Amino acid sequence: MTEKLTIAQALNKAHHQLMESEPRVVVIGEDIVGGAGLGGKELGGVFGVTEGLAARFGKSRVIDTPISETAFVGMGVGAAMTGLMPIVEIMFCDFVGVCFDQLLNQAAKARFLSNDTLEMPLVIRTTMGAGDGSGAMHSQSLHGLLASVPGLEVVCPSTPADAAGLLKAAIKSPNPVIMLEHKGLYGLADNTKEDLPLVKLGEARLVREGRDVTIVAVAEMLKRAEKAAELLAARGIETEVIDPRTIQPLDAGAVLYSVQKTRRLLVVDEGPHFGGFADSVIAAVSSEGFHLLRSAPQKLTPPNTPVPYGTQLEAAWLPSVEDIVNKIDEMMYEE
Amino acid sequence: MQTLLELYSKASFIRAFELHVAVAAEAGHVPGLVHLCTGAELVEVAICSQLKGPRDQVTGSHRSHGLALAMGANPTAIAAEIMGRKGGISKARGGTQHLMAPRNGFLTSNGIVGAQVPLAAGAALTAKMMDARGIAVTFFGDGAANQGAVFETINLAVALELPLLFVLENNGLGQSTSVQYASGGSDLLKRAAGFGIKTASMDGYDGANCLNVAADIVEYVRKNGKPALIEAKVPRLSGHYFGEKADYLAHHNAEDPIENLAAQLGAGARAKAKSEADQAAHDAVGDALNMGEATVEASS
């Protein structure tokens, strides 16, 4: 039995399944029920991911909070340390700036400092991604920044099945997991299995096979890489596309295995140009597989500026399908 | 409720423990700096004696040796953790500022001023969900009282009706900065009351007052499932960290609450309690010292 669901619908269904099967799961965030103190119809979150949860499981388990990220993220951390399984929503990943101590120093370190005697079944869900005119403070992609903190696991799903499956794996992990969902992909629909099976953390997905060049990308950049691969195939250049799905721990083995065949690597990412996810993938491949590469490993990222607002400015800021095609052409003709 | 003699006995043990840790630090047996809780013992023992772990959970600041002990954590394992020894409660991964004994109801202390306060909201949420009349208690100082994390959490606890007791230990000093200088408005209780939370004062120099206020306020939080905040006036009898040599300390005069309490007790009982406390602290710190430094193999 398969069902066509959007990423938002798959996430919503996974929440329902998790809350039904595990009474310790609580969902915490701003406006996730909506209209608190006013009544009226449930909002179900800004992107509809938490729709229907409060009506079914009650407001003691689906908790609207004041706009106080430090307090409610910290509450999630403390609740996970004492036996609950909280799924905490930070509405936009840009807001981690407000509560970074609770992520950097509390969530990330508690398990280590307990000598691993405490489990931290905490999931933090948030968004990422530019392209919808949300401006500099609602559009960043901070997966690389978060993945650089020892103790945090980070995932970026790009399909409905992966979004649901990674959420289920995240809540089972003894470590805190941050899931970044691309705002532009919530409406992306695909077939899913009825039970939305768990997707193991740390396992990449081979999206497309090819012999000439390997592209690594997540979320919207993965979609663009797939389109670029189609265009290149028409000209006889075969691109292998890998979706790491988990940023930390990175499935470097899957990328190395691919590069062994293609001998070329391009990472396309919405994260920062300096010290970002793209750099980490390139470093991992270069140090382990330098001998495999026949051209310099490359990255395509936005320039080193905040996300601009105007439609044309924002479009120019993001790596485009054309940018990917051009970069691969350069790599192919470099030798 | 416990007697003044019991309070004296437990407080004296924590005091002796801290003094033995100080001796060990001076002898070079502690990896970093230690922040002693001397002066706050009566408040901490009085409140913790109303609690029972793991149903109730406590979080504390960087100055939390006494809280971990007051909740019943193993003194040798705590001393070993402070000194980076093999038998440390977290095998020396955490150390003096990151003590964790959740099975005893001491969830965690913290290296970031005020960060332990939101964590206690989580413990309170768990207690509320488990519905076993458990509560969470978070201790923080007047320095942390100016952190946003604390304001946010007081507000959150009121909005969500969490069984969470805030204990503001006002020792008049945030590191080396006086509370008069650092606080807009000198009355921290009034500030808290603005959030719509029940408040109470505790005189940390008066053992009987500590016991009475602790019993009342813990009962209030437990029975009503609502937050409350205590401001406890306490001295800080050492530097920000042990061994600090700074001029400002000469301007911070304080009497010793344990001495006040001792004066109210019979000489015989008092001497016996003090000598037992000294011996127990001596043994705990001595046993920890003998364990040898934690090794990488033993901690991984």
XYZ file of C-alpha atoms in Angstrom, chain A residues 30-149:
120
model
C 5.310 28.385 19.075
C 1.868 28.349 17.420
C 1.988 24.608 16.826
C -1.627 24.366 17.971
C -2.380 28.015 17.331
C -4.814 30.509 18.765
C -3.864 29.667 22.356
C -6.018 31.645 24.745
C -8.418 32.628 21.972
C -10.075 29.447 20.756
C -11.162 28.917 17.175
C -9.984 26.300 14.740
C -6.573 24.721 15.250
C -3.835 26.258 13.123
C -1.579 23.204 13.216
C 1.680 25.086 12.868
C 2.902 27.566 10.295
C 3.470 24.784 7.733
C 0.686 22.440 8.882
C 3.074 19.811 10.240
C 1.441 19.636 13.673
C -2.158 19.736 12.427
C -4.704 17.711 14.347
C -2.300 16.642 17.079
C -3.823 18.720 19.852
C -7.369 17.647 18.990
C -6.338 14.009 19.143
C -3.740 13.912 21.918
C -4.648 16.933 24.045
C -2.955 20.183 24.869
C -1.004 18.627 27.729
C 1.077 16.801 25.110
C 0.939 19.385 22.326
C 2.132 22.552 23.970
C 2.001 26.071 22.582
C 4.653 28.224 24.234
C 5.357 31.906 24.652
C 7.901 33.337 22.175
C 10.817 32.317 24.399
C 13.086 29.971 22.476
C 15.678 29.759 25.246
C 13.093 28.711 27.802
C 11.174 26.208 25.710
C 14.203 24.631 24.021
C 15.767 24.325 27.477
C 12.501 22.815 28.706
C 12.747 20.256 25.916
C 16.328 19.429 26.897
C 15.400 19.040 30.571
C 12.338 16.967 29.694
C 14.465 14.626 27.565
C 16.941 14.292 30.453
C 14.140 13.196 32.779
C 12.289 10.676 30.640
C 10.063 12.387 28.074
C 10.634 12.261 24.312
C 10.116 15.863 23.240
C 9.822 17.040 19.656
C 10.542 20.757 19.844
C 9.836 23.044 16.925
C 11.935 26.159 16.326
C 9.866 27.936 13.700
C 12.831 29.066 11.565
C 16.433 27.901 11.969
C 17.554 31.531 12.067
C 16.000 31.613 15.559
C 18.663 29.264 16.916
C 20.593 32.481 17.430
C 18.169 33.274 20.241
C 18.603 29.972 22.076
C 22.064 28.872 21.018
C 23.313 28.245 24.546
C 20.632 25.631 25.120
C 21.768 23.837 21.940
C 25.537 24.399 22.104
C 26.085 23.923 25.826
C 23.053 22.068 27.144
C 21.492 19.709 24.577
C 24.828 18.852 22.994
C 26.769 18.198 26.190
C 24.409 16.663 28.752
C 24.801 13.076 27.595
C 28.581 13.319 27.405
C 28.827 14.957 30.824
C 26.755 12.144 32.319
C 29.346 9.692 30.988
C 26.593 8.486 28.616
C 24.389 7.322 31.466
C 21.633 9.748 30.392
C 19.797 9.292 27.117
C 18.660 12.369 25.228
C 15.699 11.381 23.024
C 15.228 14.987 21.950
C 14.305 16.077 18.456
C 14.462 19.687 17.392
C 12.612 20.389 14.168
C 13.258 23.585 12.302
C 13.286 24.966 8.780
C 16.008 25.989 6.373
C 16.361 27.499 2.946
C 16.074 30.612 0.819
C 13.988 31.231 -2.269
C 10.672 32.460 -0.922
C 11.393 36.107 -0.201
C 11.564 35.647 3.553
C 14.699 37.760 3.854
C 17.937 37.539 5.781
C 16.537 36.310 9.113
C 14.061 33.640 7.966
C 16.027 31.988 5.148
C 19.382 30.675 6.328
C 20.623 27.093 6.095
C 22.455 26.384 9.338
C 22.870 22.614 9.065
C 26.658 22.889 8.812
C 26.915 25.230 11.783
C 24.846 22.884 13.963
C 26.680 19.796 12.700
C 29.975 21.321 13.851
C 28.880 21.067 17.493
